GROMACS .gro file of N, CA, C and O in nm:
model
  236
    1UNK      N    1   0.084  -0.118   0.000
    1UNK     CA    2   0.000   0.000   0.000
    1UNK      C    3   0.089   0.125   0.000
    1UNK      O    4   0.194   0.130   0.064
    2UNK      N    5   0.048   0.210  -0.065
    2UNK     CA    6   0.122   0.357  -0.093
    2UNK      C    7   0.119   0.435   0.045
    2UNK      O    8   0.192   0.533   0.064
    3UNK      N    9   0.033   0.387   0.139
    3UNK     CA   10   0.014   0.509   0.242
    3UNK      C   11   0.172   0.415   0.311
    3UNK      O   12   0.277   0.472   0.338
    4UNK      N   13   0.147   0.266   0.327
    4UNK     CA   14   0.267   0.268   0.416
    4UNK      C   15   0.433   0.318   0.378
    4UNK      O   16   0.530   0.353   0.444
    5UNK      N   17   0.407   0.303   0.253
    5UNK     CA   18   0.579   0.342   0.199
    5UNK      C   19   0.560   0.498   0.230
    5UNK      O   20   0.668   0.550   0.260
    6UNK      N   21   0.451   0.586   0.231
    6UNK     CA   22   0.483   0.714   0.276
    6UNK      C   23   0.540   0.719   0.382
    6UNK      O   24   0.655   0.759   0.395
    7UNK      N   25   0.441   0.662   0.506
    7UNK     CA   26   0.483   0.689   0.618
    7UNK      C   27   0.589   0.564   0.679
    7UNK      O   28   0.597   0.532   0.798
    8UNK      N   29   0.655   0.512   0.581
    8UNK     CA   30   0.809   0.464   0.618
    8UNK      C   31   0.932   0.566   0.583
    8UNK      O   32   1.050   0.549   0.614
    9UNK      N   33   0.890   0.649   0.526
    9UNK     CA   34   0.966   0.724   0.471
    9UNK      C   35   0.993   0.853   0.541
    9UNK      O   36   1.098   0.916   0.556
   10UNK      N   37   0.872   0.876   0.581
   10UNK     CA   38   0.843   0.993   0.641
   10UNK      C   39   0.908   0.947   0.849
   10UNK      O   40   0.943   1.010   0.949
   11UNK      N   41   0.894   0.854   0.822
   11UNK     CA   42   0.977   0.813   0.969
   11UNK      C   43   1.085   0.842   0.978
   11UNK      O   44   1.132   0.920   1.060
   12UNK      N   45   1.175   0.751   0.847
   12UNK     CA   46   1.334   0.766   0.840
   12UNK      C   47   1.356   0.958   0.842
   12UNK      O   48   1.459   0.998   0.897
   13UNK      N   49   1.264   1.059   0.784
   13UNK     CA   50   1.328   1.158   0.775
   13UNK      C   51   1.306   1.219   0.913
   13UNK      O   52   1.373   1.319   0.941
   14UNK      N   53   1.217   1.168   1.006
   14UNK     CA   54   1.209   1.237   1.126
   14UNK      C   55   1.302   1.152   1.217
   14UNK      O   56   1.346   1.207   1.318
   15UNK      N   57   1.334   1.031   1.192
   15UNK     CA   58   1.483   0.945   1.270
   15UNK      C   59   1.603   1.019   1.239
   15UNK      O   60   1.693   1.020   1.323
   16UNK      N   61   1.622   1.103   1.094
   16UNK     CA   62   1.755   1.131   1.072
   16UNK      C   63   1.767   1.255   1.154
   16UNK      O   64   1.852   1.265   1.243
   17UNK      N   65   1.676   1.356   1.122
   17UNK     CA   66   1.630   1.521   1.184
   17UNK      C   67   1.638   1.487   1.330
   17UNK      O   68   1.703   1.569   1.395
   18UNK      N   69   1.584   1.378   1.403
   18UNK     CA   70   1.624   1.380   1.584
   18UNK      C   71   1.769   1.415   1.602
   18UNK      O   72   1.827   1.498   1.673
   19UNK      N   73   1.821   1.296   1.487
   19UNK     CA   74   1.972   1.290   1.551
   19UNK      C   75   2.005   1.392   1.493
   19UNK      O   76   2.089   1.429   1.575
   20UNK      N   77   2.006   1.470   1.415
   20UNK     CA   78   2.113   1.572   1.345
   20UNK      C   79   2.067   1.712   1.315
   20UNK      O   80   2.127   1.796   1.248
   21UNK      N   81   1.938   1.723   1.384
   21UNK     CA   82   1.869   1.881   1.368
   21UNK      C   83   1.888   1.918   1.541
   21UNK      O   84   1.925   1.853   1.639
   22UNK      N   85   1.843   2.051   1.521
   22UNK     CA   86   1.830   2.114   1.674
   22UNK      C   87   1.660   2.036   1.706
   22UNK      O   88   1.589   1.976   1.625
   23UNK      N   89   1.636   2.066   1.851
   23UNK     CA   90   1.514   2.057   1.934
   23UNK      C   91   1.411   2.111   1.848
   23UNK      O   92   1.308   2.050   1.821
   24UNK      N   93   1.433   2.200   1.815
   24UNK     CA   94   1.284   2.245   1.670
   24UNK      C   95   1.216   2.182   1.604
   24UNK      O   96   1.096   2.156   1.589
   25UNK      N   97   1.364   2.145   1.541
   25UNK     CA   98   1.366   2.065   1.406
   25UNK      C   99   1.282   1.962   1.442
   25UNK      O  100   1.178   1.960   1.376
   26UNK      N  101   1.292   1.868   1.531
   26UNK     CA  102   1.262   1.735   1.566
   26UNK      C  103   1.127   1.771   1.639
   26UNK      O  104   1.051   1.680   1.671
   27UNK      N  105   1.101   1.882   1.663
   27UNK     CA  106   0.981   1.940   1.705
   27UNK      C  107   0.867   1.933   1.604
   27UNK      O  108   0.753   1.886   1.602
   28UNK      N  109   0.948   2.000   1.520
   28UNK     CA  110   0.839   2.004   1.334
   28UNK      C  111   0.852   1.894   1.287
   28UNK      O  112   0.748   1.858   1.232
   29UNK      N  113   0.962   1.793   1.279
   29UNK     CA  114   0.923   1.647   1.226
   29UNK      C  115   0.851   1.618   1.289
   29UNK      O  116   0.742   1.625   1.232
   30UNK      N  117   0.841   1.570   1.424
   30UNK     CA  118   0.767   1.530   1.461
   30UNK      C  119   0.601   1.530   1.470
   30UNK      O  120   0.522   1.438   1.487
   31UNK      N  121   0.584   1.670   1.450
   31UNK     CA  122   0.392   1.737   1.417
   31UNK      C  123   0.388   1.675   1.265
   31UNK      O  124   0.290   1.603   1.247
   32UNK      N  125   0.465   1.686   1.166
   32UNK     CA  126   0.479   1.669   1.037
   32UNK      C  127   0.390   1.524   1.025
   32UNK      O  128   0.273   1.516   0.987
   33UNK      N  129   0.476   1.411   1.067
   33UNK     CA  130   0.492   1.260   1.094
   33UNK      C  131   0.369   1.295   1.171
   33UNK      O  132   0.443   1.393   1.183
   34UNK      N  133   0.297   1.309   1.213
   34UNK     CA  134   0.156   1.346   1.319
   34UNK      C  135   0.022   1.348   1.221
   34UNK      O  136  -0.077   1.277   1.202
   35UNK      N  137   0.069   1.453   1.177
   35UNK     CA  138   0.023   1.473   1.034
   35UNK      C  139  -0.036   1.385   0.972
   35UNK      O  140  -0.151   1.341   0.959
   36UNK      N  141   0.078   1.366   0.932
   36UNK     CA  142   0.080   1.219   0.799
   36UNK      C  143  -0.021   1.135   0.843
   36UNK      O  144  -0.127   1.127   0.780
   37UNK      N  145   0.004   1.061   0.958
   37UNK     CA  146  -0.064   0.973   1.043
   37UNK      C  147  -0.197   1.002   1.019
   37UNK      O  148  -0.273   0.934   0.951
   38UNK      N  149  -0.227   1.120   1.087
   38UNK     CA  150  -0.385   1.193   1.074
   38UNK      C  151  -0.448   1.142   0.893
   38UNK      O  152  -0.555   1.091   0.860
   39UNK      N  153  -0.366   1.171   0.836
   39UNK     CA  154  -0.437   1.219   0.684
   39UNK      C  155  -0.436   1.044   0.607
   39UNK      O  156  -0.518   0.994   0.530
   40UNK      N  157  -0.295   0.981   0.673
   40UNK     CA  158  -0.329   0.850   0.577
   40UNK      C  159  -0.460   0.742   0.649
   40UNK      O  160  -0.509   0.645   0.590
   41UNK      N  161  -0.503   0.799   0.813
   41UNK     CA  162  -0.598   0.753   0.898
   41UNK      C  163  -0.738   0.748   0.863
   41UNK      O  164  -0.826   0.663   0.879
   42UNK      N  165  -0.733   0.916   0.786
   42UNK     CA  166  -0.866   0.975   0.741
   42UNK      C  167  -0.849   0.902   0.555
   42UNK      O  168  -0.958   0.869   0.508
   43UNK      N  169  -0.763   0.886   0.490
   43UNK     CA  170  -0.783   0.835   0.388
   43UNK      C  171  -0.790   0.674   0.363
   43UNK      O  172  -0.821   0.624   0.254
   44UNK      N  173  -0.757   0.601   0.481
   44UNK     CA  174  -0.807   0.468   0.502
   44UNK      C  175  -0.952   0.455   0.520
   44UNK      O  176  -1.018   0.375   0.455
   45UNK      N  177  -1.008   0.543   0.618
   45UNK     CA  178  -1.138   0.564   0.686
   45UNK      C  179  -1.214   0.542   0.587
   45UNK      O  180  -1.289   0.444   0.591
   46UNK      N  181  -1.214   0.621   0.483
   46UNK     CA  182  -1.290   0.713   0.330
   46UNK      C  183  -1.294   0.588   0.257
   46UNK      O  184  -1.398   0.549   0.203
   47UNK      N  185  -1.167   0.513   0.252
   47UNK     CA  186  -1.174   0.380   0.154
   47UNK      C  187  -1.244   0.273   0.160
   47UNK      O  188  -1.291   0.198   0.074
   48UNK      N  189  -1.245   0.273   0.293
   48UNK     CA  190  -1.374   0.119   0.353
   48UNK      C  191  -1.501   0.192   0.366
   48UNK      O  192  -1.605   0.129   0.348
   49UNK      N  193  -1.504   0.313   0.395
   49UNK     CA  194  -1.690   0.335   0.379
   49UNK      C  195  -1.703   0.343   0.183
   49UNK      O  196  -1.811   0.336   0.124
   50UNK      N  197  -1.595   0.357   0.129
   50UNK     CA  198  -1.646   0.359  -0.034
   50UNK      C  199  -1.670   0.240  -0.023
   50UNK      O  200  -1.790   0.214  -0.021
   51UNK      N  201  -1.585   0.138  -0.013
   51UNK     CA  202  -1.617  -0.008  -0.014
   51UNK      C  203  -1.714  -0.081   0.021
   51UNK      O  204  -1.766  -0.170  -0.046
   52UNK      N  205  -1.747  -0.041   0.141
   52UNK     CA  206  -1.875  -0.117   0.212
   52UNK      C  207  -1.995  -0.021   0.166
   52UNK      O  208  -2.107  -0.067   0.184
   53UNK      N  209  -1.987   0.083   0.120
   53UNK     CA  210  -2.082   0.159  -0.008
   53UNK      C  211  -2.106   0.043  -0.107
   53UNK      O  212  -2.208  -0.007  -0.153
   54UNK      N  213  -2.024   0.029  -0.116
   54UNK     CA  214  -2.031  -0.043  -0.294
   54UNK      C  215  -2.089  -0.211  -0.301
   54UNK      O  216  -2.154  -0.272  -0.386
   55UNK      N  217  -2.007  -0.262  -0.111
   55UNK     CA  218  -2.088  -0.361  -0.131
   55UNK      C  219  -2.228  -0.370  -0.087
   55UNK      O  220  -2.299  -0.458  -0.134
   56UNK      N  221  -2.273  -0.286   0.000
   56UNK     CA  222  -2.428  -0.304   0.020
   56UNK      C  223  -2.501  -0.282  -0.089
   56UNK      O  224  -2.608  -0.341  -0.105
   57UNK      N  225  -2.431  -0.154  -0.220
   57UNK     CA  226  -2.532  -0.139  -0.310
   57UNK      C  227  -2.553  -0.278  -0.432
   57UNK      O  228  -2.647  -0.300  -0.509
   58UNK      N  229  -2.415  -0.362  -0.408
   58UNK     CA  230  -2.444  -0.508  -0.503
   58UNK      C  231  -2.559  -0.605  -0.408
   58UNK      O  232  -2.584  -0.711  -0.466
   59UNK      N  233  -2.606  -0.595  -0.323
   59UNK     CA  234  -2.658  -0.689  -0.231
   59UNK      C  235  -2.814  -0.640  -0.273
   59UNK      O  236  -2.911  -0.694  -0.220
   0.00000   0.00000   0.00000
C-alpha cells in the first residue's frame, strides 16, 4: 500500500532530523509525521466506507 511506503519514509526523515537537527527541528518532524498519520488515517477511513458503499449497493 502507498500510504505505508509514505509513512516509512516519512519516519526515516524524522529518525535522521532527531539525531542531526536542533530541538525544533525534531519538534516540526515530529507534528509533520503526526500529520501524515492523521491524513493516511482519514484516507483509510474514506476507503472502507467507499467499499462497504459499494458492497451493500451489489446486495
Amino acid at each position: 500500500m502507498i500510504e505505508s511506503k509514505i509513512l516509512e519514509k516519512a519516519f526515516q526523515v524524522h529518525e535522521k532530523i532527531k539525531h542531526l537537527g536542533t530541538g525544533e527541528d525534531m519538534i516540526n518532524s515530529a507534528d509533520m509525521l503526526g500529520s501524515i498519520v492523521n491524513i493516511i488515517s482519514e484516507n483509510v477511513m474514506i476507503r472502507r466506507q467507499l467499499e462497504y458503499t459499494k458492497f451493500i449497493k451489489k446486495k
